[in-house]
């Protein structure tokens, strides 16, 4: 959360094109500048890898939630139909797992989807009252912003500005939070 | 980023749109005042809704006796309408989930509207479940909740209980999928908003989205898993709906062909409804550059395929009824085609099997008028399919002494009209206050699938930015 929402003084390079910004990430990194984060109006494939972000573990969370759904459904059907009030309906035994496959499947999907989306929202620090730190309002429209935290870089501000411009930034702004 | 596309591919976005154009073209209908057409349409929808709601209220107040049901035909328009709406609700998630897994780029322009349609259609379907309970305040009995009757639980062996789980899961997951897809676009509108109120409302709903690379990477990962979950889910829903019939012993219902046949029929009618809605949206909101004839043709191909599957299923059913040697089964089918409800059977056959075959002609497939008319015809046919399955199987089963006819009353018809008012009220609200096309997703396909004009997508003239070799290689 803190890595997404920074504080302090930032240098923001504004790019016009997704391919330019992707190439610029490599160039800026090679020049020895630490990039805080890149903001874009749509997903750019390979950008997270170029920035060195670790692979998301949402898949693991999704699997765990799915498993909890399966276990809940198994417990629910087993407890109600064979333990609490055993009943034979349609000649089927009081516990015939095949008949419960639809319920088990649906609860697995439901738990997985809700759990994963919840994890996504929490891990991004998102919520209805969250005010996002926007480095440039145009990044939800047509611009791509590369934010550089000046306090985390030893290179001077004007040098970083030069590096950003050289790598294709159309403008470089200062943003203070 | 595969930005090199074969020249033979027809563009999915025409008019040489830039990223900024996408934002502008789609956001402006959210930001402007409602148009006259919208206001008129919305007023009509609300009037229909109020009339329908009054009739539904009367149905509950007076009891289900106001419907044309009798002790032989205990399900008729209620379940016909329920299955019809659930079927329509299949296209949205199919487009956004299955076509995402198949990497079909044309889905990006229509998935938002189709998913909205799905959610509203499932709500309409659920309203018939509540209606046919007669006492809707007891709907909670369908859930496995501890209650005051001792250890009384729902019967998990019943397909009706499976249906409760399937429909509610489908509704919830579709809603979540749709909302997650909306978040980046809501943030776009938040950042463009001029008034404080809309900045606050869209800001709250966009959950503080900032579009960072890390968020996007997680977002894409999540979308992929949601698509993977929704794909079996969408197939399971109509499978389970079909089991409401298939697990019974009524002639004409008790068949193993039902699940695949119902799923194909659902996709068939769902796509037809998407066509009707999208054809109107693209004209009213001037989105012809985003929802092109290519999109319409692709959907017509799906309609032709699923319509043909449905046709094969009808013939198979008929053949098996004869081949099985079961006289009740054979009679059920002969009665469908030649009995007192022959007209419903032949309306179904004509609308679902014969007319959609016109889409084999490229000219018809690419004609807007033909598409619109045939899509309406498909949905009429699919309504009759459910009516035929439900009513003709029930009205004459094993005991000739109990044979009866079903005649709809004013309340059968009005409660159906209610669902149209409900659906269109919701859909019109959606189309005014939310972006009808997924802007973020359309922007991702613009480089690969846009009509090439001498301006690059970022609005920079070609040849500029020579300083960056990657850029030139990928775009040219």
XYZ file of C-alpha atoms in Angstrom:
653
model
C 0.000 0.000 0.000
C 2.704 2.415 0.987
C 4.588 1.497 -2.180
C 1.661 2.627 -4.302
C 0.797 5.759 -2.389
C 3.972 7.750 -1.947
C 4.695 10.961 -0.133
C 7.261 13.665 -0.630
C 8.572 15.298 -3.759
C 8.206 13.520 -7.081
C 9.389 14.126 -10.575
C 6.698 13.023 -13.025
C 7.571 12.252 -16.621
C 4.541 12.377 -18.899
C 4.589 10.117 -21.936
C 2.253 10.062 -24.918
C 2.556 6.431 -25.857
C 2.500 3.083 -24.098
C 5.400 1.646 -26.095
C 7.522 4.701 -25.427
C 6.912 4.480 -21.698
C 7.707 0.772 -21.668
C 11.015 1.351 -23.434
C 11.685 4.373 -21.236
C 11.355 2.271 -18.067
C 14.333 0.194 -19.200
C 16.314 3.262 -20.263
C 15.677 5.180 -17.056
C 16.539 2.152 -14.954
C 19.746 1.618 -16.916
C 20.682 5.218 -16.227
C 20.588 4.335 -12.530
C 17.345 6.078 -11.579
C 14.940 4.325 -9.201
C 11.392 4.491 -10.551
C 8.613 4.862 -7.998
C 5.741 3.669 -10.232
C 4.228 4.055 -13.690
C 0.576 5.055 -14.166
C -1.396 4.304 -17.296
C -4.979 4.460 -18.580
C -4.912 0.775 -19.541
C -2.766 -2.258 -18.749
C 0.592 -2.399 -20.535
C 1.833 -5.943 -20.810
C 5.338 -6.440 -19.527
C 5.404 -3.171 -17.609
C 5.229 -4.801 -14.189
C 8.085 -7.117 -15.163
C 10.141 -4.198 -16.493
C 9.565 -2.325 -13.232
C 10.611 -5.377 -11.263
C 7.290 -5.844 -9.451
C 6.969 -9.337 -7.979
C 4.413 -11.674 -9.537
C 0.981 -11.295 -7.970
C -0.052 -13.999 -5.514
C -3.750 -13.460 -6.135
C -3.930 -16.928 -7.678
C -2.970 -18.520 -4.369
C -5.597 -16.467 -2.569
C -8.170 -17.480 -5.181
C -7.354 -21.151 -4.688
C -7.639 -20.907 -0.914
C -10.998 -19.162 -1.129
C -12.207 -21.757 -3.641
C -11.150 -24.529 -1.290
C -12.980 -22.880 1.596
C -16.106 -22.783 -0.583
C -15.813 -26.471 -1.379
C -15.350 -27.362 2.279
C -18.285 -25.156 3.323
C -20.559 -26.804 0.760
C -19.460 -30.316 1.719
C -19.998 -29.553 5.400
C -23.373 -27.942 4.779
C -24.772 -30.780 2.687
C -23.282 -33.526 4.844
C -24.397 -31.980 8.129
C -27.958 -31.188 7.062
C -28.729 -34.240 4.929
C -26.987 -37.088 6.732
C -26.459 -35.939 10.259
C -28.993 -33.382 11.369
C -32.061 -34.724 9.543
C -31.314 -37.714 7.295
C -33.850 -38.082 4.514
C -34.222 -40.358 1.548
C -35.600 -38.472 -1.425
C -36.038 -39.946 -4.886
C -34.500 -43.242 -3.741
C -31.187 -41.521 -3.102
C -29.226 -42.321 -0.001
C -29.133 -39.721 2.757
C -25.657 -38.831 1.635
C -25.105 -39.171 -2.082
C -22.322 -36.748 -2.998
C -23.080 -36.738 -6.736
C -26.420 -35.042 -6.096
C -24.628 -32.255 -4.277
C -22.146 -31.503 -7.057
C -24.137 -28.469 -8.290
C -24.231 -26.873 -4.843
C -20.572 -27.707 -4.181
C -19.544 -26.261 -7.534
C -21.566 -23.068 -7.129
C -20.299 -22.358 -3.616
C -16.715 -23.010 -4.732
C -17.070 -20.435 -7.508
C -18.885 -17.961 -5.280
C -16.338 -18.058 -2.465
C -13.444 -17.906 -4.900
C -14.780 -14.919 -6.834
C -15.795 -12.870 -3.807
C -12.684 -13.744 -1.835
C -10.336 -12.946 -4.674
C -12.006 -9.623 -5.501
C -11.952 -8.726 -1.803
C -8.258 -9.569 -1.634
C -7.633 -7.465 -4.726
C -9.368 -4.452 -3.196
C -7.663 -4.812 0.179
C -4.182 -5.452 -1.215
C -4.415 -2.358 -3.407
C -5.579 -0.274 -0.479
C -8.743 0.588 -2.377
C -12.078 1.619 -0.926
C -14.968 4.032 -1.426
C -13.418 6.676 0.812
C -9.876 6.353 -0.531
C -8.600 9.457 -2.280
C -6.053 8.303 -4.826
C -2.752 10.131 -5.212
C -2.921 11.112 -8.844
C 0.435 12.160 -10.250
C -1.369 13.468 -13.284
C -5.102 13.466 -13.887
C -4.563 12.656 -17.546
C -3.273 9.172 -16.700
C -6.837 7.893 -16.701
C -7.352 9.388 -20.141
C -4.507 9.224 -22.641
C -1.198 9.934 -20.869
C 1.330 7.706 -19.151
C 3.133 8.990 -16.072
C 6.431 7.794 -14.659
C 6.830 8.950 -11.058
C 10.290 9.236 -9.560
C 10.693 9.719 -5.811
C 13.453 12.286 -5.422
C 14.163 11.321 -1.820
C 15.005 7.786 -2.949
C 17.460 8.823 -5.657
C 20.986 10.147 -5.343
C 20.978 11.665 -8.804
C 20.162 15.349 -9.042
C 16.738 16.611 -10.086
C 17.912 18.239 -13.314
C 19.842 15.124 -14.322
C 16.781 12.934 -13.835
C 14.758 15.417 -15.865
C 17.322 15.093 -18.678
C 17.171 11.291 -18.518
C 13.363 11.344 -18.658
C 13.331 13.751 -21.596
C 15.924 11.677 -23.445
C 13.896 8.525 -22.994
C 10.855 10.124 -24.622
C 8.944 12.051 -21.952
C 6.869 14.806 -23.543
C 6.923 16.857 -20.345
C 8.402 16.575 -16.868
C 6.548 18.025 -13.893
C 7.222 18.290 -10.199
C 4.586 16.906 -7.887
C 4.553 17.386 -4.147
C 2.344 15.355 -1.823
C 2.319 -6.094 -26.844
C 1.815 -7.615 -30.184
C 1.205 -4.523 -32.194
C 1.735 -6.076 -35.563
C -1.504 -7.227 -37.108
C -1.986 -8.951 -40.430
C -3.230 -6.533 -43.043
C -6.065 -8.881 -43.954
C -7.746 -8.359 -40.586
C -10.554 -5.860 -40.784
C -10.176 -3.109 -38.204
C -12.268 -3.296 -35.025
C -12.064 0.415 -34.353
C -12.587 2.677 -37.355
C -12.077 6.365 -37.857
C -8.433 6.402 -36.707
C -9.309 7.014 -33.070
C -6.668 8.142 -30.588
C -6.712 7.252 -26.887
C -8.124 10.687 -26.114
C -10.878 10.163 -28.702
C -11.915 6.946 -27.000
C -12.248 8.718 -23.673
C -14.080 11.641 -25.190
C -16.510 9.673 -27.383
C -17.587 7.349 -24.608
C -17.469 9.661 -21.583
C -19.469 12.423 -23.174
C -22.771 10.568 -23.024
C -22.243 10.098 -19.282
C -21.357 13.729 -18.721
C -23.949 15.492 -20.846
C -27.570 16.074 -19.964
C -29.973 13.304 -20.941
C -31.060 13.566 -24.540
C -34.704 13.917 -25.547
C -34.754 10.368 -26.942
C -33.415 9.018 -23.679
C -35.952 10.943 -21.612
C -38.840 9.716 -23.745
C -37.622 6.118 -23.656
C -37.045 6.282 -19.916
C -40.493 7.740 -19.268
C -42.126 4.952 -21.248
C -40.066 2.327 -19.423
C -41.020 3.737 -16.027
C -44.723 3.878 -16.946
C -44.578 0.240 -18.074
C -42.746 -0.618 -14.859
C -45.343 1.087 -12.684
C -48.213 -0.635 -14.516
C -46.408 -3.984 -14.271
C -45.550 -3.507 -10.616
C -49.186 -2.761 -9.817
C -50.182 -6.001 -11.555
C -47.515 -7.978 -9.724
C -48.726 -6.472 -6.482
C -52.273 -7.559 -7.314
C -50.996 -11.050 -8.184
C -49.551 -11.304 -4.699
C -52.458 -9.604 -2.971
C -55.132 -11.713 -4.608
C -53.074 -14.891 -5.048
C -51.860 -16.905 -7.993
C -55.456 -17.706 -8.914
C -55.359 -14.555 -11.049
C -53.093 -16.452 -13.425
C -54.475 -18.968 -15.898
C -52.926 -21.950 -14.106
C -54.992 -24.983 -13.230
C -54.278 -28.230 -11.443
C -52.912 -29.842 -14.589
C -50.826 -26.947 -15.850
C -49.107 -25.678 -12.714
C -46.275 -23.925 -14.513
C -46.859 -21.775 -17.559
C -45.903 -18.181 -18.283
C -44.093 -17.731 -14.979
C -41.479 -20.393 -15.622
C -41.472 -19.685 -19.375
C -40.532 -16.086 -18.610
C -38.037 -17.151 -15.978
C -36.170 -19.486 -18.327
C -36.397 -16.958 -21.148
C -34.789 -14.190 -19.100
C -32.128 -16.453 -17.632
C -31.310 -17.561 -21.157
C -30.942 -13.962 -22.297
C -28.679 -13.417 -19.321
C -26.148 -15.823 -20.754
C -24.587 -13.694 -23.455
C -22.934 -11.102 -21.240
C -20.748 -13.384 -19.240
C -20.127 -15.541 -22.277
C -18.765 -12.510 -24.118
C -16.674 -11.224 -21.256
C -15.402 -14.546 -19.940
C -15.268 -17.137 -22.702
C -14.256 -14.650 -25.375
C -11.578 -13.284 -23.033
C -10.114 -16.759 -22.673
C -10.286 -17.166 -26.459
C -8.603 -13.754 -26.873
C -11.363 -12.431 -29.109
C -10.592 -8.746 -29.316
C -14.020 -7.752 -30.626
C -15.496 -8.505 -27.225
C -14.008 -5.270 -25.825
C -16.573 -3.006 -27.487
C -19.673 -4.956 -26.518
C -18.849 -6.661 -23.220
C -19.894 -3.796 -20.965
C -23.399 -3.468 -22.402
C -23.800 -7.225 -22.670
C -22.829 -7.763 -19.040
C -25.230 -5.054 -17.916
C -27.916 -6.832 -19.918
C -26.985 -10.096 -18.198
C -27.349 -8.652 -14.730
C -30.689 -7.012 -15.455
C -31.994 -10.095 -17.255
C -31.095 -12.303 -14.291
C -32.932 -9.864 -12.011
C -36.001 -10.137 -14.259
C -35.717 -13.926 -14.142
C -35.469 -13.853 -10.356
C -38.574 -11.680 -10.195
C -40.586 -14.538 -11.770
C -39.259 -16.953 -9.177
C -40.495 -14.600 -6.472
C -43.796 -14.114 -8.295
C -44.528 -17.808 -8.741
C -43.921 -18.418 -5.051
C -47.156 -16.542 -4.501
C -45.977 -15.584 -1.039
C -42.670 -13.837 -1.766
C -41.998 -13.080 1.887
C -41.341 -16.767 2.302
C -38.597 -16.765 -0.318
C -36.050 -17.210 2.445
C -37.283 -20.757 2.842
C -35.367 -21.578 -0.306
C -32.142 -20.925 1.571
C -30.521 -23.340 4.016
C -31.080 -21.157 7.068
C -31.689 -22.353 10.606
C -35.379 -21.902 11.256
C -38.114 -22.249 13.824
C -39.415 -25.583 12.531
C -36.784 -27.717 14.197
C -34.182 -29.357 12.014
C -35.888 -28.500 8.751
C -33.458 -27.895 5.941
C -33.829 -27.385 2.231
C -33.680 -30.528 0.127
C -30.238 -30.467 -1.443
C -31.275 -33.294 -3.761
C -33.791 -31.043 -5.485
C -32.855 -29.255 -8.716
C -34.943 -26.307 -7.531
C -32.494 -25.816 -4.674
C -29.577 -26.238 -7.076
C -31.177 -23.481 -9.097
C -31.283 -21.140 -6.110
C -27.541 -21.641 -5.692
C -26.786 -21.423 -9.405
C -28.781 -18.281 -10.140
C -27.653 -16.398 -7.053
C -24.005 -17.318 -7.633
C -24.283 -16.380 -11.281
C -25.858 -13.057 -10.435
C -23.265 -12.239 -7.774
C -20.239 -13.240 -9.845
C -21.536 -11.450 -12.959
C -22.175 -8.321 -10.932
C -18.692 -8.435 -9.416
C -17.069 -9.094 -12.800
C -18.983 -6.209 -14.341
C -18.186 -3.837 -11.490
C -14.495 -4.708 -11.527
C -14.454 -3.958 -15.258
C -16.105 -0.610 -14.569
C -13.616 0.633 -11.961
C -10.898 2.008 -14.315
C -13.574 3.706 -16.441
C -15.256 5.195 -13.385
C -11.863 6.626 -12.445
C -11.614 8.182 -15.910
C -14.966 9.872 -15.427
C -13.992 10.915 -11.891
C -10.864 12.619 -13.203
C -12.776 14.399 -15.957
C -15.694 15.446 -13.759
C -16.405 19.133 -13.549
C -18.980 19.125 -10.770
C -18.157 18.241 -7.191
C -21.093 15.861 -6.894
C -20.119 13.675 -9.814
C -16.467 13.721 -8.756
C -17.582 12.497 -5.352
C -19.973 9.803 -6.629
C -17.724 8.425 -9.380
C -14.794 8.780 -6.987
C -16.492 6.654 -4.356
C -17.433 3.974 -6.879
C -13.982 3.913 -8.466
C -12.606 2.938 -5.021
C -9.579 5.195 -5.330
C -8.285 3.609 -8.532
C -4.998 5.151 -9.663
C -3.922 2.982 -12.599
C -0.477 2.085 -11.286
C 1.459 -0.672 -13.037
C 1.159 -2.882 -9.977
C -2.610 -2.442 -9.755
C -3.014 -3.129 -13.448
C -0.925 -6.287 -13.234
C -3.076 -7.573 -10.369
C -6.188 -6.432 -12.164
C -5.363 -8.386 -15.298
C -4.516 -11.433 -13.249
C -7.812 -11.141 -11.405
C -9.781 -10.696 -14.645
C -8.235 -13.833 -16.028
C -9.161 -15.890 -12.977
C -12.667 -14.406 -12.930
C -13.022 -15.335 -16.597
C -11.805 -18.835 -15.848
C -14.369 -19.114 -13.044
C -17.210 -17.603 -15.023
C -16.756 -19.903 -17.996
C -17.875 -23.103 -16.237
C -20.298 -21.010 -14.192
C -22.166 -19.685 -17.213
C -22.448 -23.216 -18.596
C -23.584 -24.553 -15.220
C -26.446 -22.093 -14.830
C -28.568 -23.157 -17.759
C -27.515 -26.755 -17.233
C -29.061 -26.564 -13.781
C -32.111 -24.693 -15.095
C -32.607 -27.527 -17.586
C -32.370 -30.021 -14.730
C -35.483 -28.462 -13.194
C -37.167 -30.298 -16.058
C -34.772 -33.105 -16.925
C -34.745 -34.687 -13.463
C -38.525 -34.999 -13.449
C -40.544 -37.834 -15.012
C -42.783 -35.762 -17.265
C -42.733 -36.907 -20.905
C -40.797 -34.440 -23.040
C -38.764 -33.265 -20.031
C -37.042 -36.407 -18.875
C -34.172 -36.315 -21.363
C -30.398 -36.171 -21.038
C -30.072 -33.849 -24.041
C -31.493 -30.952 -22.024
C -28.316 -29.406 -20.531
C -26.346 -28.836 -23.765
C -29.520 -27.977 -25.643
C -30.561 -25.386 -23.056
C -27.088 -23.838 -22.919
C -26.979 -23.475 -26.708
C -30.468 -21.966 -26.682
C -29.466 -19.552 -23.937
C -26.443 -18.284 -25.850
C -28.607 -18.070 -28.964
C -31.239 -15.854 -27.346
C -28.692 -13.894 -25.314
C -26.753 -12.862 -28.390
C -29.971 -11.912 -30.154
C -30.850 -9.582 -27.265
C -27.324 -8.122 -27.264
C -27.741 -7.376 -30.965
C -30.998 -5.530 -30.355
C -29.554 -3.401 -27.558
C -26.195 -2.741 -29.182
C -27.714 -1.767 -32.533
C -29.715 0.928 -30.764
C -26.835 2.098 -28.567
C -24.408 2.476 -31.447
C -26.781 4.759 -33.312
C -28.061 6.785 -30.351
C -24.598 7.356 -28.870
C -22.880 7.581 -32.274
C -20.529 4.699 -31.504
C -20.380 3.291 -35.028
C -16.580 3.516 -34.955
C -16.403 1.240 -31.923
C -19.286 -1.152 -32.548
C -18.727 -1.859 -36.207
C -20.338 -4.162 -38.732
C -17.503 -6.578 -37.852
C -18.820 -6.856 -34.314
C -22.365 -7.368 -35.519
C -21.268 -9.988 -38.016
C -19.255 -11.870 -35.378
C -22.294 -12.032 -33.123
C -24.477 -13.155 -36.007
C -22.071 -16.025 -36.582
C -22.522 -17.078 -32.957
C -26.297 -16.854 -33.436
C -26.123 -19.037 -36.545
C -23.997 -21.650 -34.798
C -26.054 -21.851 -31.611
C -29.317 -21.666 -33.585
C -28.198 -24.647 -35.610
C -27.296 -26.556 -32.441
C -30.784 -25.835 -31.127
C -32.266 -27.054 -34.416
C -30.304 -30.293 -34.231
C -31.474 -30.718 -30.635
C -35.144 -30.342 -31.657
C -34.757 -33.004 -34.333
C -32.804 -35.312 -32.026
C -35.503 -35.048 -29.374
C -38.147 -35.935 -31.891
C -36.143 -38.867 -33.253
C -35.327 -40.242 -29.801
C -38.953 -39.937 -28.718
C -39.869 -42.298 -31.557
C -36.760 -44.503 -31.345
C -37.104 -45.030 -27.579
C -40.400 -46.817 -28.135
C -41.857 -45.090 -25.078
C -45.390 -44.316 -26.079
C -45.854 -41.399 -23.637
C -42.684 -39.769 -24.942
C -43.710 -40.264 -28.565
C -47.154 -38.869 -27.845
C -45.694 -35.806 -26.124
C -43.827 -34.905 -29.273
C -46.623 -35.697 -31.704
C -48.895 -33.611 -29.481
C -46.419 -30.716 -29.599
C -46.355 -30.663 -33.386
C -49.970 -31.507 -34.150
C -51.911 -31.035 -30.890
C -53.864 -27.987 -29.744
C -50.639 -26.004 -29.265
C -49.329 -26.771 -32.752
C -49.049 -23.054 -33.515
C -46.614 -22.510 -30.646
C -44.509 -25.434 -31.823
C -44.332 -24.198 -35.386
C -43.663 -20.616 -34.277
C -40.689 -22.001 -32.356
C -39.478 -24.092 -35.298
C -39.773 -21.207 -37.755
C -38.193 -18.542 -35.561
C -35.373 -20.648 -34.134
C -34.465 -23.112 -36.821
C -35.470 -21.706 -40.180
C -35.075 -17.914 -40.173
C -31.650 -17.713 -38.437
C -30.278 -19.779 -41.319
C -30.614 -16.619 -43.423
C -27.430 -15.485 -41.678
C -25.464 -17.829 -43.917
C -25.747 -15.015 -46.433
C -22.983 -12.506 -45.863
C -25.148 -9.607 -47.010
C -27.858 -10.421 -44.460
C -25.310 -11.051 -41.721
C -23.857 -7.600 -42.293
C -27.194 -5.831 -42.693
C -28.311 -3.831 -39.682
C -32.010 -4.024 -40.499
C -31.937 -7.774 -41.077
C -29.915 -8.321 -37.924
C -32.331 -6.331 -35.829
C -35.434 -8.030 -37.226
C -34.006 -11.543 -37.072
C -32.804 -10.971 -33.504
C -36.309 -10.028 -32.431
C -37.586 -13.116 -34.256
C -35.059 -15.308 -32.427
C -36.246 -14.072 -29.058
C -39.874 -14.620 -29.988
C -38.904 -18.132 -31.026
C -37.000 -18.774 -27.828
C -39.959 -17.649 -25.738
C -42.149 -20.116 -27.623
C -39.557 -22.839 -27.113
C -39.907 -22.558 -23.348
C -43.687 -22.289 -23.611
C -43.796 -25.423 -25.762
C -41.535 -27.382 -23.432
C -43.420 -26.376 -20.305
C -47.067 -26.165 -21.298
C -47.372 -28.878 -23.945
C -45.622 -31.402 -21.718
C -47.816 -30.599 -18.735
C -51.215 -30.192 -20.319
C -51.384 -33.781 -21.536
C -49.315 -36.257 -19.562
C -49.972 -39.790 -18.335
C -53.589 -39.416 -17.251
C -55.958 -38.460 -20.071
C -58.666 -37.748 -17.516
C -56.575 -34.846 -16.205
C -55.807 -33.322 -19.568
C -56.447 -29.604 -19.700
C -55.621 -26.452 -21.597
C -53.832 -23.356 -20.380
C -55.172 -19.926 -21.288
C -53.236 -16.824 -20.173
C -55.122 -14.151 -18.246
C -54.527 -10.424 -18.178
C -52.234 -10.956 -15.174
C -50.087 -13.542 -16.923
C -49.520 -11.012 -19.672
C -49.118 -7.979 -17.402
C -46.616 -9.693 -15.137
C -44.564 -10.441 -18.233
C -44.867 -6.803 -19.286
C -43.594 -5.865 -15.813
C -40.303 -7.551 -16.569
C -39.860 -5.443 -19.700
C -40.479 -2.251 -17.750
C -38.026 -3.401 -15.085
C -35.381 -4.419 -17.616
C -35.534 -1.292 -19.736
C -35.669 1.065 -16.748
C -32.450 -0.475 -15.440
C -30.812 -0.640 -18.840
C -31.617 2.984 -19.648
C -30.230 4.110 -16.288
C -27.074 2.141 -17.020
C -26.717 3.606 -20.490
C -26.999 7.147 -19.159
C -24.876 7.034 -16.017
C -22.186 4.524 -16.875
C -19.885 4.253 -19.892
C -21.527 1.792 -22.292
C -18.221 0.730 -23.821
C -15.204 -0.397 -21.813
C -12.806 2.472 -22.535
C -9.720 0.936 -20.934
C -10.123 -2.304 -22.873
C -10.800 -0.583 -26.184
C -7.596 1.433 -25.676
C -5.625 -1.806 -25.366
C -6.713 -2.990 -28.819
C -6.424 0.332 -30.576
C -2.883 -0.158 -31.805
C -3.432 -3.667 -33.045
C -6.944 -3.437 -34.410
C -7.571 0.159 -35.341
C -7.991 1.483 -38.825
C -4.580 2.896 -39.765
C -4.538 6.588 -40.465
C -1.441 8.774 -40.929
C -1.663 9.735 -37.260
C -0.441 7.346 -34.598
C -2.730 6.541 -31.702
C -1.080 8.881 -29.291
C -1.991 11.786 -31.539
C 1.592 12.255 -32.669
C 2.199 12.426 -36.405
C 4.007 9.478 -37.923
C 7.742 9.833 -38.168
C 8.076 11.834 -34.969
C 9.868 10.310 -32.011
C 12.508 8.754 -34.235
C 14.634 8.924 -31.125
C 12.857 5.824 -29.928
C 13.424 2.782 -32.109
C 11.020 0.497 -30.206
C 8.137 2.819 -30.776
C 8.651 3.013 -34.510
C 9.119 -0.702 -34.930
C 5.943 -1.544 -33.081
C 3.620 1.003 -34.543
C 4.502 1.104 -38.190
